[in-house]
C-alpha cells in the first residue's frame, strides 16, 4: 500500500467532491459515537449528582432505635416502651468487636436559635466526637466537637448552614460568638455546610450540634440514649452483624428474641447497595445502547459503501482500464472508509464533548459530566477498527470490478 | 509487427455459449492508422477488449511489442494497460468529479509520478490540444468534442505504444466527429502514434489508412485506404 500524501489527496478529493454521499455515509458513525460518549458522560454526571446526596455518610452504617415491644416476654406485657441506655454502647463495643464506631445520638426537634434580633428554627442534636465517622462534616469555619468538649460539658455548638446564614446575615465567621437555644447560650465553634441529603433527624442545614453530655443534662434524660449509630470496620458485612447487635441489646432489655418490631435497625448498606445496583444497571444499558448504536452506524457505513461502489462501477472501471491494479482500488476504498469514519467519529467526539461541557455549565459544575481523555482515545481506536471492518466488504466488491464493466455500464 | 494476433478464439459462456471470435489473424505495424469495421455483433468490440488487455482470450496467441499477452495476472495486465495502451471510449469515460487536468494526469498517478510533475505534463498535453483554458473545468462543463480531446490527452499522457479508440465519434455530431478524426490523423502523422479505431461508420473508417473488415468473428477483406476515397463523411452513408 502506498501511504504517501498523494494517496490521501486522492482520497480526500474523492470524498470532498461527493459531499452529500460522504456526509450520508459518515452520519451513522457520527451519531453512534456521539450517543455512546454522551451517554457515558451523562450517566457519570448523573451518578455524581446523586452521590452528592450521600456525601460524607458512611455507607456501612446501622442505626438502632427503640420502639414499643409487640410480644410478652419474661413476665413483661406487650406494648411496653423501653429506652436504649448509654451502657448499651459499651456492651456493643465489647460483644461485637467488628464494629468500628458505636456512638450515641440524642436529638430534639422544634427548637429556636436566637442571636440578637435574629432567630432561626432548628433541631438540636447531642453527639460525641466520633460521630464524624458516621457522617463526615464539611467545615466552612472553625472545628467540629471534640472529646474534651464532651468530657467537660462545654456549652459549645456547631451550626448548620441555614442557621448560620439566618443568625449571621453578614456571612461573617461566627466562631466565638454566642447563640441562644432554649434559654441556654452556646459558643459557636464551627459551621458545617455538608450538602448531604441523608439526614438523621432533620436537615443538617437546620441543625445545632452540641456535646452529647450537655444535651443529656438539658433533657434530664439520665443514661437514656435516643439512637445508637454503629459503623462496621472495613470489609465488614453489616447484614451479618444485625442479628448479633439485636441479640446483645434484646437480652439486656428483656425483649423477646423474635420481636423485630421492638427494635428498629436501619441498615444504610442496603440502601446504598440498591443505588449501586441501579447505577450498575444504568451503566450496562448505556454501554449496550451506545455500542449498539455505534455498530448500527458501522453496518450502515458498510451498506452505503456497498451501494456507492455499485454506483462508482464506471469510475472504478475507468481507473482499472488506465492502469490501476486491483490492489490500488482495494487500498483506495478501504482508506476512504477509514478516513470517513475517523473524520465523522472525531466530529462525534467533539460534539459530545461540547454538549457535555454545556451540561456542566448548566448544572453549575456540581458534577463532572465530561468523558475522560482515555475514553475518547479508546473510542477513536474502536472507531478506526470499525471503519476498517466496514470498508472490507465494499472494497472486495470494488476490487472485482473489471475494466470492461466501465464500458458495459453506460 | 507491433501487434500480432494468431488464431484468436473467444467464447462467452453466459448461459448459451457464444463463439464470438473464430480464429483472428491480424498484424498491425508501428505507426499504422487502422480502423476495424463491422456490424454490431460482429465481434469487433471483443477484439478491441482483447487488444486492450481488458479481456482474456481462449485460444491463440497475442504478441504486443514482442511480449506474449496471455494468462496475465490482474496486476501485470494493469501494468501493461498503463504503460503500453491508451484508451479512448465512445462515452468519453472521464471521471466526473475530477477536473480536465486531473483526469488527464490520472494514469500517471498509478505510475507513482509526483503530483507536481504529472500536473505539468498534463497541462502541457492540454495546451497542445488547445484546452489550456478548460483545464480546471469539470467534464460536465465541457462540450462533447472537448471531452473527447481530454480523453485523448489522457490516453496519450503515458506515451503508450498503441492508442485504442472504441467508436470515438459515436457520441459526437458530424462536425466534431471530423475534428476528432482530424486530431487522430494529425497525431498519427506528426507523433507517429499507432492508432486502432473500432467503428461501424464508414466515414470514420475512411479517415484511416487501412480498413479491416470483421464479420461473424473472422477477418474479412482488408482495404488499403491511403487515398481516403473509401467513403467520405456524410456522402455515401447516412450519418447522424
XYZ file of C-alpha atoms in Angstrom:
650
model
C 0.000 0.000 0.000
C 1.164 3.479 -0.770
C 0.870 5.743 2.243
C 2.199 8.964 0.799
C 0.358 12.256 0.854
C -0.634 11.746 -2.764
C -2.809 8.775 -1.846
C -4.546 10.835 0.812
C -5.124 13.735 -1.537
C -6.686 11.343 -3.996
C -8.940 10.000 -1.230
C -9.807 13.425 0.151
C -10.651 14.589 -3.371
C -12.959 11.636 -3.872
C -14.659 12.308 -0.530
C -14.799 16.099 -0.697
C -16.181 16.267 -4.222
C -19.027 13.936 -3.343
C -20.021 15.779 -0.206
C -23.597 14.613 0.103
C -22.634 10.994 -0.345
C -19.771 11.309 2.161
C -21.993 13.091 4.660
C -24.700 10.454 4.492
C -22.135 7.692 4.842
C -20.397 9.271 7.817
C -23.513 10.326 9.664
C -24.208 6.880 11.123
C -20.763 6.742 12.683
C -21.008 10.326 13.872
C -24.302 9.635 15.575
C -23.181 6.312 17.047
C -20.080 7.734 18.647
C -21.895 10.826 19.814
C -24.554 8.709 21.520
C -22.003 6.400 23.157
C -19.850 9.169 24.613
C -22.767 11.389 25.506
C -24.466 8.570 27.389
C -21.264 7.611 29.204
C -20.592 11.203 30.233
C -24.211 11.901 31.092
C -24.508 8.713 33.145
C -21.379 9.514 35.116
C -22.545 13.052 35.747
C -25.952 11.928 36.954
C -24.358 9.368 39.224
C -22.149 12.031 40.714
C -25.087 14.361 41.191
C -26.935 11.613 43.028
C -23.902 10.613 45.064
C -23.602 14.181 46.246
C -26.697 13.464 48.323
C -24.874 10.801 50.315
C -21.660 12.717 50.599
C -19.810 12.178 53.852
C -22.132 9.448 55.024
C -20.506 6.153 55.997
C -22.111 3.543 53.752
C -21.938 0.670 56.242
C -23.914 2.301 58.985
C -26.617 0.635 61.089
C -28.781 2.873 63.226
C -30.538 1.387 66.239
C -33.667 2.878 67.753
C -36.041 1.654 70.491
C -39.749 1.047 69.917
C -42.623 -0.433 71.892
C -42.457 -4.193 72.350
C -45.014 -6.259 70.499
C -44.581 -9.542 72.332
C -44.810 -10.507 76.003
C -41.541 -11.831 77.369
C -40.212 -12.833 80.777
C -43.272 -11.604 82.620
C -43.480 -8.288 80.784
C -46.592 -7.479 78.856
C -46.508 -6.465 75.234
C -46.716 -2.756 74.393
C -44.005 -1.861 76.893
C -41.829 1.080 75.968
C -38.157 0.920 76.725
C -35.075 3.041 76.069
C -31.601 2.486 74.809
C -29.040 3.151 77.526
C -25.592 4.560 77.422
C -24.360 1.223 78.749
C -25.585 -0.462 75.561
C -22.802 1.336 73.750
C -20.160 -0.315 75.937
C -21.876 -3.644 75.583
C -21.962 -3.414 71.809
C -18.314 -2.400 71.675
C -17.386 -5.382 73.829
C -19.654 -8.007 72.294
C -19.447 -7.000 68.616
C -15.795 -6.074 68.063
C -16.304 -5.854 64.289
C -17.995 -2.513 64.845
C -15.553 0.309 64.388
C -17.753 3.025 65.766
C -20.585 2.858 68.259
C -21.788 6.322 69.149
C -24.912 7.798 70.761
C -27.175 10.453 69.378
C -29.736 12.459 71.296
C -31.985 14.577 69.075
C -34.604 17.199 69.775
C -36.775 18.982 67.259
C -38.611 22.258 67.022
C -36.233 24.486 68.888
C -35.427 28.067 68.068
C -31.942 29.521 67.976
C -31.638 33.246 68.555
C -28.927 35.838 68.331
C -29.786 39.490 68.930
C -32.853 40.179 66.811
C -32.329 37.144 64.540
C -33.947 33.807 65.169
C -33.983 30.519 63.303
C -35.950 27.354 63.875
C -33.627 24.425 64.322
C -33.217 20.927 65.619
C -30.661 20.171 68.263
C -28.659 17.013 68.442
C -26.209 15.884 71.064
C -23.366 13.766 69.773
C -19.948 12.561 70.797
C -16.770 13.362 68.911
C -16.659 10.111 66.958
C -19.981 10.936 65.271
C -17.821 12.332 62.472
C -17.148 8.742 61.456
C -20.845 8.242 60.788
C -21.396 11.491 58.953
C -18.326 13.487 57.951
C -18.917 17.231 58.329
C -17.743 19.786 55.774
C -16.438 22.615 57.945
C -16.677 26.105 56.473
C -15.484 27.806 59.638
C -13.938 26.556 62.853
C -13.864 22.938 64.004
C -16.159 20.112 64.960
C -16.893 18.962 68.511
C -14.114 17.008 70.180
C -13.927 14.585 73.068
C -12.785 17.321 75.506
C -15.929 19.351 74.743
C -17.932 16.242 75.637
C -15.972 15.429 78.786
C -16.075 18.944 80.211
C -19.671 19.506 79.151
C -18.704 22.696 77.338
C -21.570 24.770 76.094
C -20.299 24.955 72.538
C -22.075 24.208 69.265
C -21.575 23.576 65.586
C -24.289 25.144 63.454
C -25.707 24.168 60.087
C -25.512 26.357 57.012
C -29.038 27.775 57.164
C -28.809 28.527 60.892
C -25.545 30.351 60.240
C -26.982 32.366 57.359
C -30.054 33.337 59.359
C -28.295 34.288 62.578
C -25.267 35.830 60.890
C -26.754 37.533 57.849
C -23.457 39.314 57.106
C -21.893 35.968 56.357
C -19.084 36.565 58.854
C -17.090 33.895 60.622
C -19.345 33.186 63.633
C -16.713 31.354 65.698
C -16.517 32.761 69.221
C -19.983 34.364 69.036
C -22.843 33.151 71.194
C -26.255 31.917 70.196
C -29.145 31.051 72.457
C -31.152 27.840 72.200
C -33.864 27.129 74.762
C -32.568 29.779 77.154
C -29.028 28.463 77.191
C -26.155 30.261 75.484
C -23.694 28.294 73.415
C -20.478 29.495 71.898
C -20.291 28.773 68.161
C -17.127 26.821 67.336
C -17.812 25.845 63.750
C -20.115 25.891 60.732
C -20.943 22.628 58.958
C -22.026 23.121 55.336
C -22.308 19.432 54.436
C -24.614 19.136 51.413
C -25.569 15.545 52.133
C -29.269 14.895 51.890
C -29.111 11.828 54.104
C -30.171 13.273 57.389
C -30.720 11.653 60.704
C -33.326 13.714 62.458
C -33.725 16.712 60.293
C -31.935 18.620 57.639
C -28.280 19.149 58.524
C -28.520 22.779 57.421
C -31.050 23.420 60.209
C -29.086 21.703 62.928
C -27.328 22.892 66.031
C -24.949 20.197 67.228
C -23.872 20.230 70.856
C -21.915 17.778 73.060
C -23.863 14.670 73.995
C -23.266 15.213 77.721
C -24.667 18.745 77.594
C -27.735 17.540 75.709
C -28.212 14.719 78.191
C -28.154 17.134 81.130
C -30.521 19.607 79.488
C -33.058 16.934 78.662
C -32.517 15.398 82.044
C -32.513 12.042 80.327
C -30.157 10.243 82.701
C -28.457 7.404 80.881
C -31.074 7.296 78.151
C -29.854 7.493 74.555
C -32.037 8.461 71.620
C -30.444 6.272 68.963
C -27.167 4.433 68.627
C -25.214 4.704 65.401
C -22.823 1.901 64.535
C -20.344 1.717 61.701
C -18.648 -1.515 60.678
C -14.931 -1.736 60.089
C -13.512 -2.123 56.569
C -14.826 -5.174 54.780
C -17.447 -5.946 57.415
C -20.832 -7.030 56.081
C -23.384 -5.261 58.232
C -26.179 -7.624 57.213
C -24.401 -10.432 59.057
C -23.917 -8.301 62.168
C -27.546 -7.235 62.502
C -28.569 -10.418 64.332
C -25.820 -10.138 66.905
C -26.498 -6.464 67.535
C -30.147 -7.317 68.155
C -29.226 -10.170 70.466
C -26.871 -8.101 72.623
C -29.412 -5.357 73.215
C -32.540 -7.516 73.427
C -31.138 -9.702 76.207
C -30.353 -6.713 78.349
C -33.753 -5.106 77.978
C -35.855 -8.283 78.273
C -37.127 -8.150 74.749
C -38.285 -11.325 73.050
C -35.506 -12.516 70.687
C -38.040 -12.767 67.840
C -39.604 -9.355 68.487
C -38.372 -7.472 65.433
C -40.731 -4.562 65.989
C -39.351 -3.675 69.409
C -36.027 -2.612 67.982
C -35.662 -0.684 64.733
C -32.473 -1.345 62.825
C -31.904 0.942 59.860
C -29.226 -0.587 57.656
C -27.829 2.061 55.319
C -25.778 -0.524 53.495
C -28.927 -1.980 51.975
C -29.992 1.421 50.667
C -26.593 2.135 49.231
C -26.404 -1.224 47.535
C -29.789 -0.582 45.914
C -28.477 2.643 44.435
C -25.210 0.984 43.445
C -27.086 -1.757 41.631
C -29.298 0.808 39.978
C -26.295 2.565 38.531
C -24.663 -0.675 37.530
C -27.823 -1.403 35.557
C -27.878 2.073 34.040
C -24.218 1.745 33.068
C -24.890 -1.587 31.426
C -27.740 -0.048 29.457
C -25.563 2.890 28.452
C -22.911 0.603 27.032
C -25.467 -1.624 25.368
C -27.250 1.267 23.692
C -24.023 3.125 22.874
C -22.165 0.174 21.380
C -25.331 -0.925 19.616
C -25.791 2.474 18.006
C -22.135 2.555 17.018
C -22.330 -0.918 15.479
C -25.502 0.009 13.633
C -23.631 3.058 12.346
C -20.718 0.938 11.151
C -23.026 -1.520 9.426
C -24.797 1.456 7.866
C -21.479 2.762 6.575
C -20.663 -0.642 5.146
C -24.064 -0.826 3.471
C -23.915 2.630 1.982
C -20.384 1.990 0.768
C -21.581 -1.159 -0.976
C -24.196 0.886 -2.783
C -21.637 3.585 -3.509
C -19.237 1.059 -5.001
C -22.026 -0.102 -7.269
C -22.696 3.496 -8.241
C -18.991 4.019 -8.884
C -18.623 0.951 -11.095
C -17.883 3.110 -14.142
C -15.361 5.231 -12.290
C -13.578 2.183 -10.905
C -13.702 0.524 -14.326
C -12.075 3.600 -15.867
C -9.386 3.577 -13.197
C -8.758 -0.103 -13.902
C -8.640 0.490 -17.668
C -5.995 3.175 -17.355
C -3.743 1.124 -15.150
C -4.963 0.818 -11.558
C -4.225 -2.604 -10.088
C -6.916 -4.342 -8.030
C -4.787 -3.560 -5.012
C -4.860 0.171 -5.809
C -8.654 0.021 -5.826
C -8.791 -2.039 -2.615
C -6.500 0.420 -0.860
C -8.487 3.378 -2.041
C -11.877 2.081 -0.897
C -10.605 0.864 2.492
C -8.757 4.113 3.132
C -11.817 6.083 2.080
C -13.802 4.106 4.654
C -11.229 4.709 7.389
C -10.843 8.409 6.642
C -14.590 8.881 6.504
C -15.277 7.056 9.774
C -12.380 8.796 11.500
C -13.473 12.266 10.487
C -17.126 11.537 11.241
C -16.204 9.899 14.541
C -13.995 12.750 15.628
C -16.832 15.173 14.921
C -18.982 12.921 17.087
C -16.410 13.095 19.885
C -16.106 16.868 19.595
C -19.872 17.333 19.533
C -20.457 15.141 22.586
C -17.628 16.862 24.487
C -19.162 20.254 23.702
C -22.614 19.148 24.770
C -21.317 17.561 27.985
C -19.473 20.768 28.753
C -22.715 22.650 28.295
C -24.309 20.281 30.833
C -21.573 21.067 33.309
C -22.187 24.766 32.884
C -25.949 24.299 33.269
C -25.525 22.249 36.476
C -23.072 24.877 37.776
C -20.152 22.430 37.837
C -21.695 20.338 40.594
C -20.635 17.181 38.813
C -18.107 16.120 36.196
C -20.069 15.145 33.078
C -17.032 15.238 30.808
C -15.671 11.975 29.479
C -12.082 11.143 30.254
C -9.385 11.637 27.637
C -8.606 7.915 27.713
C -12.227 7.099 26.924
C -12.133 9.364 23.893
C -8.885 7.809 22.648
C -10.278 4.303 23.152
C -13.413 5.314 21.270
C -11.293 6.651 18.432
C -9.310 3.418 18.161
C -12.517 1.389 18.224
C -13.798 3.659 15.517
C -10.834 3.170 13.208
C -11.174 -0.570 13.636
C -14.869 -0.329 12.779
C -14.016 1.817 9.764
C -11.567 -0.810 8.560
C -14.134 -3.573 9.023
C -16.850 -1.505 7.364
C -14.641 -0.917 4.330
C -13.667 -4.543 3.737
C -16.816 -5.888 2.078
C -17.293 -2.890 -0.255
C -13.585 -2.875 -1.084
C -13.678 -6.533 -2.100
C -16.611 -5.897 -4.338
C -14.844 -2.909 -5.866
C -11.700 -4.939 -6.390
C -13.560 -7.399 -8.565
C -14.902 -4.775 -10.923
C -13.471 -5.482 -14.372
C -12.375 -2.665 -16.638
C -14.846 -3.836 -19.286
C -17.632 -3.139 -16.791
C -16.917 0.528 -17.269
C -17.837 0.322 -20.914
C -20.769 -2.008 -20.443
C -22.314 0.071 -17.677
C -23.380 3.051 -19.714
C 4.993 -6.064 -36.204
C 3.844 -4.191 -33.140
C 0.732 -6.286 -32.783
C 0.497 -9.906 -33.825
C -2.637 -11.975 -33.402
C -2.566 -15.671 -34.249
C -5.737 -17.685 -34.437
C -7.502 -15.914 -31.576
C -10.692 -17.586 -30.329
C -13.071 -16.215 -27.753
C -16.270 -17.760 -26.427
C -18.588 -16.152 -23.908
C -20.194 -18.618 -21.552
C -23.178 -16.721 -20.287
C -25.772 -19.476 -20.299
C -25.750 -20.152 -24.044
C -22.098 -20.414 -25.184
C -21.417 -17.708 -27.719
C -18.461 -18.176 -30.035
C -17.587 -14.571 -30.846
C -14.101 -14.693 -32.332
C -13.432 -17.642 -34.558
C -9.742 -17.506 -35.313
C -8.493 -13.967 -35.837
C -5.138 -13.475 -37.545
C -4.026 -9.883 -37.631
C -0.820 -7.922 -37.804
C -0.502 -4.190 -37.233
C 2.808 -2.421 -37.609
C 4.260 0.518 -35.769
C 2.856 3.889 -36.786
C -0.143 2.461 -38.650
C -3.547 4.121 -38.594
C -6.045 1.306 -38.809
C -9.765 1.002 -38.436
C -11.681 -2.140 -37.619
C -15.136 -2.086 -39.153
C -18.018 -4.377 -38.655
C -21.703 -4.540 -37.867
C -22.843 -4.832 -34.274
C -22.360 -8.367 -33.040
C -19.502 -8.982 -35.435
C -17.039 -9.251 -32.573
C -15.189 -6.006 -33.126
C -15.643 -4.798 -29.527
C -14.470 -8.164 -28.202
C -11.417 -7.911 -30.429
C -10.734 -4.433 -29.102
C -11.066 -5.648 -25.492
C -8.526 -8.369 -26.186
C -6.185 -5.906 -27.924
C -6.520 -3.609 -24.890
C -5.878 -6.460 -22.424
C -9.267 -5.748 -20.893
C -10.412 -9.300 -21.580
C -8.868 -12.754 -21.944
C -8.994 -14.984 -24.993
C -9.391 -18.747 -25.032
C -7.101 -19.869 -27.830
C -4.286 -18.488 -29.937
C -1.527 -16.028 -29.259
C -1.402 -12.257 -28.877
C 2.005 -10.627 -29.132
C 2.246 -6.983 -28.206
C 5.611 -5.327 -28.868
C 7.351 -8.690 -28.653
C 5.634 -9.794 -25.453
C 3.166 -12.647 -25.306
C -0.006 -11.366 -23.678
C -1.564 -14.487 -22.252
C -2.865 -15.511 -18.843
C -1.566 -12.351 -17.242
C -2.298 -11.643 -13.609
C -4.544 -8.664 -12.928
C -1.527 -6.748 -11.735
C 0.529 -7.417 -14.881
C -2.453 -6.628 -17.074
C -2.907 -3.321 -15.256
C 0.770 -2.586 -15.723
C 0.661 -3.209 -19.493
C -2.549 -1.241 -19.885
C -0.972 1.632 -18.023
C 2.338 1.692 -19.904
C 1.555 0.450 -23.409
C -2.055 1.183 -24.224
C -4.123 4.329 -24.322
C -7.915 4.094 -24.430
C -10.466 6.405 -25.994
C -14.084 5.416 -25.390
C -17.340 6.230 -27.101
C -18.796 7.717 -23.946
C -15.527 9.539 -23.076
C -15.415 7.852 -19.640
C -13.992 10.819 -17.839
C -14.311 10.795 -14.045
C -16.934 13.447 -13.464
C -15.742 14.693 -10.070
C -12.274 15.401 -11.393
C -11.274 18.411 -13.471
C -9.966 18.029 -17.004
C -6.352 18.268 -15.919
C -6.893 15.769 -13.085
C -8.474 13.329 -15.490
C -5.534 13.653 -17.856
C -2.962 13.044 -15.133
C -4.721 10.061 -13.556
C -2.752 7.351 -15.454
C 0.463 8.905 -14.140
C -0.896 8.707 -10.585
C -0.961 4.939 -10.939
C 2.632 5.052 -12.156
C 3.626 6.814 -8.964
C 4.632 10.057 -10.659
C 4.737 13.033 -8.291
C 1.777 15.386 -8.268
C 3.732 18.379 -9.481
C 5.374 16.554 -12.360
C 2.221 14.936 -13.659
C 0.359 18.199 -13.361
C 2.965 19.890 -15.543
C 2.820 17.116 -18.099
C -0.984 17.095 -18.160
C -1.072 20.872 -18.665
C 1.399 20.515 -21.496
C -0.861 17.982 -23.219
C -3.965 20.106 -22.717
C -2.177 23.097 -24.173
C -1.186 21.038 -27.149
C -4.835 20.157 -27.698
C -5.945 23.758 -27.225
C -7.692 23.051 -23.936
C -5.460 25.011 -21.555
C -8.323 27.370 -20.683
C -10.541 24.450 -19.790
C -8.048 22.626 -17.580
C -9.846 23.479 -14.331
C -13.311 22.660 -15.633
C -15.256 19.536 -14.759
C -16.353 17.212 -17.580
C -19.987 18.318 -17.346
C -18.855 21.849 -18.211
C -17.194 20.714 -21.439
C -18.671 20.053 -24.872
C -18.579 16.566 -26.363
C -15.634 17.399 -28.599
C -13.718 18.900 -25.702
C -14.439 15.849 -23.562
C -13.135 13.545 -26.241
C -9.998 15.634 -26.661
C -9.434 15.454 -22.891
C -9.894 11.689 -23.136
C -7.353 11.500 -25.966
C -4.916 13.561 -23.900
C -5.419 11.132 -21.009
C -4.819 8.181 -23.306
C -1.575 9.670 -24.644
C -0.015 11.023 -21.456
C 1.777 7.771 -20.619
C 3.275 7.746 -24.118
C 1.705 4.376 -24.994
C 2.650 2.091 -27.907
C -0.900 1.960 -29.236
C -3.990 4.113 -28.989
C -7.233 2.146 -28.999
C -10.355 4.096 -29.841
C -13.738 2.429 -29.438
C -16.266 4.366 -31.539
C -14.520 7.656 -30.701
C -17.124 9.690 -32.599
C -20.142 7.656 -31.539
C -21.460 10.319 -29.205
C -20.475 13.343 -31.282
C -22.157 15.328 -34.036
C -20.665 15.165 -37.507
C -18.741 18.430 -37.247
C -16.971 17.467 -34.021
C -16.554 13.963 -35.386
C -14.477 15.409 -38.191
C -12.468 17.478 -35.730
C -11.716 14.466 -33.551
C -10.744 12.335 -36.559
C -8.550 15.148 -37.824
C -6.850 15.243 -34.447
C -6.239 11.484 -34.531
C -4.899 11.751 -38.080
C -2.567 14.532 -37.074
C -1.315 12.541 -34.091
C -0.602 9.632 -36.393
C 1.169 11.804 -38.964
C 3.266 14.016 -36.697
C 3.739 11.965 -33.487
C 3.752 8.589 -35.283
C 1.235 7.139 -32.800
C -0.131 3.734 -33.726
C -3.899 4.129 -33.723
C -6.583 1.472 -33.966
C -10.141 2.739 -34.326
C -13.128 0.455 -33.940
C -16.194 1.796 -35.705
C -19.181 0.923 -37.766
C -19.221 4.279 -39.531
C -17.573 4.218 -42.904
C -16.904 7.948 -42.688
C -14.719 7.363 -39.652
C -13.027 4.400 -41.270
C -12.293 6.492 -44.335
C -10.001 8.740 -42.323
C -7.706 5.802 -41.578
C -5.036 4.315 -43.818
C -6.176 0.717 -43.574
C -9.646 -0.681 -43.044
C -10.040 -4.152 -41.611
C -13.491 -5.615 -42.031
C -14.640 -8.117 -39.483
C -17.718 -10.251 -39.951
C -19.102 -13.014 -37.758
C -15.887 -13.354 -35.803
C -13.449 -13.640 -38.688
C -11.405 -11.069 -40.597
C -12.923 -10.300 -43.963
C -11.214 -8.147 -46.507
C -8.524 -5.625 -45.618
C -8.662 -2.463 -47.686
C -5.711 -0.187 -48.095
C -7.053 3.342 -47.979
C -4.062 5.585 -48.481
C -6.088 7.872 -50.750
C -9.033 8.110 -48.307
C -11.579 7.551 -51.022
C -13.458 4.696 -49.437
C -16.325 6.712 -48.168
C -16.257 10.359 -47.343
C -18.049 11.662 -44.282
C -21.691 12.155 -44.843
C -21.786 11.391 -48.553
C -22.494 7.717 -49.105
C -23.630 6.755 -45.647
C -26.469 8.029 -43.617
C -24.713 9.864 -40.862
C -26.436 11.447 -37.940
